[in-house]
Amino acid sequence: MKITDVRVFPVDINGSLVRAYATVTFDDAFVIREMRVIEGKNGTFLSMPSRRKRNGNYQDICFPISAKLRDLMENEVLEKFDELLASA
């Protein structure tokens, strides 16, 4: 799978660890929206879209199965996020 487009939308929400939302397109044919760029204790990371279950827990709606794809997605989104911060 090849990432063909990455869009990052920075947000400034008081008290929130969410720094941006991201949309990633694969092979100009498949899109994942509502990924979140999160500021964690060990640095910034990419969080997959999730929904709240009836018991209150959250479950990812979609996610990469291989570590290689997860790393690729995270690197592409965080690179774009850093570019946006640098240009602001």
mmCIF file of N, CA and C in Angstrom:
data_model
loop_
_atom_site.group_PDB
_atom_site.id
_atom_site.type_symbol
_atom_site.label_atom_id
_atom_site.label_comp_id
_atom_site.label_asym_id
_atom_site.label_seq_id
_atom_site.Cartn_x
_atom_site.Cartn_y
_atom_site.Cartn_z
ATOM 1 N N MET A 1 0.848 -1.184 0.000
ATOM 2 C CA MET A 1 0.000 0.000 0.000
ATOM 3 C C MET A 1 0.884 1.235 0.000
ATOM 4 N N LYS A 2 0.460 2.183 -0.781
ATOM 5 C CA LYS A 2 1.213 3.419 -0.875
ATOM 6 C C LYS A 2 0.347 4.578 -0.400
ATOM 7 N N ILE A 3 0.915 5.434 0.433
ATOM 8 C CA ILE A 3 0.205 6.622 0.888
ATOM 9 C C ILE A 3 0.312 7.665 -0.216
ATOM 10 N N THR A 4 -0.839 8.125 -0.714
ATOM 11 C CA THR A 4 -0.839 9.080 -1.811
ATOM 12 C C THR A 4 -1.210 10.494 -1.385
ATOM 13 N N ASP A 5 -1.775 10.654 -0.181
ATOM 14 C CA ASP A 5 -2.112 11.994 0.300
ATOM 15 C C ASP A 5 -2.203 11.983 1.818
ATOM 16 N N VAL A 6 -1.675 13.039 2.421
ATOM 17 C CA VAL A 6 -1.764 13.228 3.870
ATOM 18 C C VAL A 6 -2.227 14.649 4.119
ATOM 19 N N ARG A 7 -3.282 14.786 4.893
ATOM 20 C CA ARG A 7 -3.775 16.108 5.281
ATOM 21 C C ARG A 7 -3.844 16.176 6.792
ATOM 22 N N VAL A 8 -3.320 17.261 7.324
ATOM 23 C CA VAL A 8 -3.283 17.447 8.773
ATOM 24 C C VAL A 8 -3.959 18.766 9.101
ATOM 25 N N PHE A 9 -4.812 18.731 10.118
ATOM 26 C CA PHE A 9 -5.591 19.899 10.522
ATOM 27 C C PHE A 9 -5.306 20.199 11.994
ATOM 28 N N PRO A 10 -4.374 21.132 12.271
ATOM 29 C CA PRO A 10 -4.038 21.459 13.664
ATOM 30 C C PRO A 10 -5.243 22.033 14.405
ATOM 31 N N VAL A 11 -5.349 21.711 15.681
ATOM 32 C CA VAL A 11 -6.408 22.245 16.536
ATOM 33 C C VAL A 11 -5.783 22.748 17.836
ATOM 34 N N ASP A 12 -6.458 23.692 18.456
ATOM 35 C CA ASP A 12 -6.007 24.204 19.750
ATOM 36 C C ASP A 12 -7.195 24.143 20.704
ATOM 37 N N ILE A 13 -7.303 23.031 21.406
ATOM 38 C CA ILE A 13 -8.404 22.816 22.333
ATOM 39 C C ILE A 13 -7.832 22.864 23.742
ATOM 40 N N ASN A 14 -8.280 23.827 24.528
ATOM 41 C CA ASN A 14 -7.768 23.981 25.895
ATOM 42 C C ASN A 14 -7.934 22.701 26.703
ATOM 43 N N GLY A 15 -6.858 22.286 27.344
ATOM 44 C CA GLY A 15 -6.884 21.109 28.208
ATOM 45 C C GLY A 15 -6.841 19.781 27.480
ATOM 46 N N SER A 16 -6.808 19.794 26.169
ATOM 47 C CA SER A 16 -6.808 18.552 25.399
ATOM 48 C C SER A 16 -5.388 18.202 24.958
ATOM 49 N N LEU A 17 -5.116 16.907 24.888
ATOM 50 C CA LEU A 17 -3.823 16.442 24.391
ATOM 51 C C LEU A 17 -3.825 16.295 22.872
ATOM 52 N N VAL A 18 -4.990 16.464 22.237
ATOM 53 C CA VAL A 18 -5.098 16.383 20.773
ATOM 54 C C VAL A 18 -4.508 17.648 20.175
ATOM 55 N N ARG A 19 -3.528 17.474 19.301
ATOM 56 C CA ARG A 19 -2.863 18.607 18.652
ATOM 57 C C ARG A 19 -3.331 18.822 17.221
ATOM 58 N N ALA A 20 -3.854 17.738 16.611
ATOM 59 C CA ALA A 20 -4.320 17.847 15.222
ATOM 60 C C ALA A 20 -5.153 16.620 14.872
ATOM 61 N N TYR A 21 -5.916 16.771 13.781
ATOM 62 C CA TYR A 21 -6.615 15.639 13.183
ATOM 63 C C TYR A 21 -5.973 15.394 11.829
ATOM 64 N N ALA A 22 -6.014 14.143 11.368
ATOM 65 C CA ALA A 22 -5.358 13.806 10.104
ATOM 66 C C ALA A 22 -6.244 12.914 9.252
ATOM 67 N N THR A 23 -6.042 13.038 7.940
ATOM 68 C CA THR A 23 -6.690 12.200 6.942
ATOM 69 C C THR A 23 -5.593 11.632 6.051
ATOM 70 N N VAL A 24 -5.608 10.327 5.839
ATOM 71 C CA VAL A 24 -4.596 9.669 5.016
ATOM 72 C C VAL A 24 -5.300 8.909 3.893
ATOM 73 N N THR A 25 -4.795 9.096 2.672
ATOM 74 C CA THR A 25 -5.333 8.405 1.502
ATOM 75 C C THR A 25 -4.314 7.373 1.022
ATOM 76 N N PHE A 26 -4.804 6.176 0.704
ATOM 77 C CA PHE A 26 -3.964 5.086 0.205
ATOM 78 C C PHE A 26 -4.313 4.800 -1.242
ATOM 79 N N ASP A 27 -3.290 4.730 -2.096
ATOM 80 C CA ASP A 27 -3.446 4.349 -3.507
ATOM 81 C C ASP A 27 -4.549 5.139 -4.215
ATOM 82 N N ASP A 28 -4.765 6.383 -3.819
ATOM 83 C CA ASP A 28 -5.835 7.213 -4.402
ATOM 84 C C ASP A 28 -7.178 6.494 -4.425
ATOM 85 N N ALA A 29 -7.383 5.553 -3.452
ATOM 86 C CA ALA A 29 -8.600 4.747 -3.499
ATOM 87 C C ALA A 29 -9.259 4.527 -2.140
ATOM 88 N N PHE A 30 -8.532 4.720 -1.049
ATOM 89 C CA PHE A 30 -9.068 4.429 0.282
ATOM 90 C C PHE A 30 -8.618 5.516 1.251
ATOM 91 N N VAL A 31 -9.557 6.037 2.046
ATOM 92 C CA VAL A 31 -9.264 7.143 2.954
ATOM 93 C C VAL A 31 -9.575 6.744 4.396
ATOM 94 N N ILE A 32 -8.698 7.149 5.305
ATOM 95 C CA ILE A 32 -8.968 7.036 6.739
ATOM 96 C C ILE A 32 -8.985 8.454 7.286
ATOM 97 N N ARG A 33 -10.099 8.821 7.917
ATOM 98 C CA ARG A 33 -10.260 10.150 8.511
ATOM 99 C C ARG A 33 -10.302 10.052 10.026
ATOM 100 N N GLU A 34 -10.218 11.219 10.647
ATOM 101 C CA GLU A 34 -10.365 11.349 12.104
ATOM 102 C C GLU A 34 -9.255 10.673 12.906
ATOM 103 N N MET A 35 -8.068 10.516 12.306
ATOM 104 C CA MET A 35 -6.921 10.099 13.100
ATOM 105 C C MET A 35 -6.503 11.310 13.922
ATOM 106 N N ARG A 36 -5.955 11.084 15.091
ATOM 107 C CA ARG A 36 -5.585 12.188 15.969
ATOM 108 C C ARG A 36 -4.083 12.181 16.235
ATOM 109 N N VAL A 37 -3.499 13.377 16.216
ATOM 110 C CA VAL A 37 -2.114 13.566 16.641
ATOM 111 C C VAL A 37 -2.190 13.942 18.116
ATOM 112 N N ILE A 38 -1.613 13.107 18.964
ATOM 113 C CA ILE A 38 -1.720 13.257 20.414
ATOM 114 C C ILE A 38 -0.358 13.595 21.007
ATOM 115 N N GLU A 39 -0.349 14.526 21.959
ATOM 116 C CA GLU A 39 0.871 14.852 22.714
ATOM 117 C C GLU A 39 0.866 13.990 23.969
ATOM 118 N N GLY A 40 1.704 12.956 23.986
ATOM 119 C CA GLY A 40 1.774 12.027 25.108
ATOM 120 C C GLY A 40 2.965 12.300 26.001
ATOM 121 N N LYS A 41 3.093 11.521 27.042
ATOM 122 C CA LYS A 41 4.208 11.657 27.991
ATOM 123 C C LYS A 41 5.554 11.410 27.316
ATOM 124 N N ASN A 42 5.565 10.498 26.334
ATOM 125 C CA ASN A 42 6.808 10.135 25.647
ATOM 126 C C ASN A 42 6.923 10.737 24.265
ATOM 127 N N GLY A 43 6.165 11.793 23.995
ATOM 128 C CA GLY A 43 6.234 12.462 22.703
ATOM 129 C C GLY A 43 4.924 12.380 21.950
ATOM 130 N N THR A 44 4.956 12.883 20.737
ATOM 131 C CA THR A 44 3.776 12.952 19.891
ATOM 132 C C THR A 44 3.585 11.623 19.163
ATOM 133 N N PHE A 45 2.319 11.179 19.053
ATOM 134 C CA PHE A 45 2.037 9.936 18.351
ATOM 135 C C PHE A 45 0.710 10.036 17.621
ATOM 136 N N LEU A 46 0.454 9.075 16.746
ATOM 137 C CA LEU A 46 -0.761 9.035 15.946
ATOM 138 C C LEU A 46 -1.730 8.037 16.553
ATOM 139 N N SER A 47 -2.969 8.467 16.735
ATOM 140 C CA SER A 47 -4.022 7.614 17.286
ATOM 141 C C SER A 47 -5.049 7.330 16.201
ATOM 142 N N MET A 48 -5.465 6.088 16.110
ATOM 143 C CA MET A 48 -6.435 5.674 15.098
ATOM 144 C C MET A 48 -7.852 6.128 15.478
ATOM 145 N N PRO A 49 -8.750 6.243 14.497
ATOM 146 C CA PRO A 49 -10.137 6.601 14.797
ATOM 147 C C PRO A 49 -10.765 5.524 15.688
ATOM 148 N N SER A 50 -11.587 5.960 16.628
ATOM 149 C CA SER A 50 -12.208 4.996 17.536
ATOM 150 C C SER A 50 -13.635 5.415 17.854
ATOM 151 N N ARG A 51 -14.366 4.507 18.461
ATOM 152 C CA ARG A 51 -15.724 4.804 18.901
ATOM 153 C C ARG A 51 -15.893 4.296 20.323
ATOM 154 N N ARG A 52 -16.832 4.891 21.017
ATOM 155 C CA ARG A 52 -17.105 4.501 22.392
ATOM 156 C C ARG A 52 -18.125 3.368 22.396
ATOM 157 N N LYS A 53 -17.795 2.295 23.096
ATOM 158 C CA LYS A 53 -18.704 1.164 23.201
ATOM 159 C C LYS A 53 -19.693 1.405 24.341
ATOM 160 N N ARG A 54 -20.699 0.599 24.420
ATOM 161 C CA ARG A 54 -21.720 0.760 25.461
ATOM 162 C C ARG A 54 -21.168 0.676 26.875
ATOM 163 N N ASN A 55 -20.099 -0.094 27.060
ATOM 164 C CA ASN A 55 -19.512 -0.225 28.400
ATOM 165 C C ASN A 55 -18.579 0.937 28.747
ATOM 166 N N GLY A 56 -18.445 1.918 27.850
ATOM 167 C CA GLY A 56 -17.621 3.093 28.112
ATOM 168 C C GLY A 56 -16.209 3.010 27.586
ATOM 169 N N ASN A 57 -15.769 1.827 27.205
ATOM 170 C CA ASN A 57 -14.429 1.666 26.642
ATOM 171 C C ASN A 57 -14.412 2.126 25.192
ATOM 172 N N TYR A 58 -13.227 2.464 24.705
ATOM 173 C CA TYR A 58 -13.065 2.856 23.309
ATOM 174 C C TYR A 58 -12.457 1.706 22.518
ATOM 175 N N GLN A 59 -12.871 1.587 21.253
ATOM 176 C CA GLN A 59 -12.343 0.559 20.369
ATOM 177 C C GLN A 59 -11.978 1.207 19.037
ATOM 178 N N ASP A 60 -10.761 0.911 18.541
ATOM 179 C CA ASP A 60 -10.351 1.438 17.241
ATOM 180 C C ASP A 60 -11.281 0.907 16.155
ATOM 181 N N ILE A 61 -11.663 1.783 15.244
ATOM 182 C CA ILE A 61 -12.530 1.412 14.129
ATOM 183 C C ILE A 61 -11.705 0.734 13.036
ATOM 184 N N CYS A 62 -10.537 1.282 12.766
ATOM 185 C CA CYS A 62 -9.629 0.693 11.795
ATOM 186 C C CYS A 62 -8.215 0.883 12.327
ATOM 187 N N PHE A 63 -7.332 -0.007 11.906
ATOM 188 C CA PHE A 63 -5.961 0.065 12.405
ATOM 189 C C PHE A 63 -5.052 -0.773 11.518
ATOM 190 N N PRO A 64 -3.780 -0.385 11.416
ATOM 191 C CA PRO A 64 -2.836 -1.185 10.637
ATOM 192 C C PRO A 64 -2.459 -2.451 11.411
ATOM 193 N N ILE A 65 -2.412 -3.555 10.716
ATOM 194 C CA ILE A 65 -2.068 -4.813 11.366
ATOM 195 C C ILE A 65 -0.556 -4.955 11.513
ATOM 196 N N SER A 66 0.194 -4.470 10.534
ATOM 197 C CA SER A 66 1.651 -4.612 10.601
ATOM 198 C C SER A 66 2.292 -3.364 11.204
ATOM 199 N N ALA A 67 3.363 -3.591 11.928
ATOM 200 C CA ALA A 67 4.122 -2.486 12.528
ATOM 201 C C ALA A 67 4.718 -1.599 11.436
ATOM 202 N N LYS A 68 5.072 -2.202 10.319
ATOM 203 C CA LYS A 68 5.665 -1.447 9.216
ATOM 204 C C LYS A 68 4.687 -0.394 8.683
ATOM 205 N N LEU A 69 3.426 -0.786 8.470
ATOM 206 C CA LEU A 69 2.429 0.164 7.986
ATOM 207 C C LEU A 69 2.111 1.214 9.040
ATOM 208 N N ARG A 70 2.022 0.807 10.302
ATOM 209 C CA ARG A 70 1.771 1.779 11.376
ATOM 210 C C ARG A 70 2.886 2.824 11.425
ATOM 211 N N ASP A 71 4.126 2.380 11.345
ATOM 212 C CA ASP A 71 5.262 3.305 11.356
ATOM 213 C C ASP A 71 5.221 4.248 10.150
ATOM 214 N N LEU A 72 4.896 3.718 8.982
ATOM 215 C CA LEU A 72 4.809 4.532 7.776
ATOM 216 C C LEU A 72 3.751 5.619 7.936
ATOM 217 N N MET A 73 2.568 5.233 8.401
ATOM 218 C CA MET A 73 1.492 6.194 8.594
ATOM 219 C C MET A 73 1.881 7.253 9.612
ATOM 220 N N GLU A 74 2.414 6.818 10.749
ATOM 221 C CA GLU A 74 2.787 7.754 11.800
ATOM 222 C C GLU A 74 3.873 8.716 11.327
ATOM 223 N N ASN A 75 4.873 8.201 10.644
ATOM 224 C CA ASN A 75 5.957 9.051 10.151
ATOM 225 C C ASN A 75 5.451 10.091 9.156
ATOM 226 N N GLU A 76 4.601 9.676 8.220
ATOM 227 C CA GLU A 76 4.069 10.602 7.213
ATOM 228 C C GLU A 76 3.219 11.702 7.858
ATOM 229 N N VAL A 77 2.337 11.320 8.774
ATOM 230 C CA VAL A 77 1.454 12.304 9.414
ATOM 231 C C VAL A 77 2.255 13.243 10.308
ATOM 232 N N LEU A 78 3.159 12.712 11.117
ATOM 233 C CA LEU A 78 3.928 13.565 12.021
ATOM 234 C C LEU A 78 4.881 14.484 11.263
ATOM 235 N N GLU A 79 5.395 14.023 10.124
ATOM 236 C CA GLU A 79 6.239 14.877 9.286
ATOM 237 C C GLU A 79 5.429 16.063 8.757
ATOM 238 N N LYS A 80 4.233 15.785 8.280
ATOM 239 C CA LYS A 80 3.349 16.843 7.779
ATOM 240 C C LYS A 80 2.953 17.793 8.919
ATOM 241 N N PHE A 81 2.680 17.252 10.094
ATOM 242 C CA PHE A 81 2.344 18.060 11.271
ATOM 243 C C PHE A 81 3.506 18.987 11.626
ATOM 244 N N ASP A 82 4.720 18.463 11.639
ATOM 245 C CA ASP A 82 5.903 19.289 11.950
ATOM 246 C C ASP A 82 6.097 20.385 10.915
ATOM 247 N N GLU A 83 5.852 20.083 9.636
ATOM 248 C CA GLU A 83 5.956 21.086 8.573
ATOM 249 C C GLU A 83 4.957 22.226 8.817
ATOM 250 N N LEU A 84 3.739 21.876 9.195
ATOM 251 C CA LEU A 84 2.725 22.897 9.456
ATOM 252 C C LEU A 84 3.097 23.768 10.646
ATOM 253 N N LEU A 85 3.654 23.161 11.683
ATOM 254 C CA LEU A 85 4.080 23.935 12.857
ATOM 255 C C LEU A 85 5.221 24.875 12.504
ATOM 256 N N ALA A 86 6.148 24.414 11.681
ATOM 257 C CA ALA A 86 7.298 25.216 11.302
ATOM 258 C C ALA A 86 6.895 26.407 10.428
ATOM 259 N N SER A 87 5.853 26.226 9.619
ATOM 260 C CA SER A 87 5.433 27.303 8.733
ATOM 261 C C SER A 87 4.488 28.307 9.407
ATOM 262 N N ALA A 88 4.017 27.977 10.598
ATOM 263 C CA ALA A 88 3.080 28.865 11.299
ATOM 264 C C ALA A 88 3.791 29.975 12.043
#
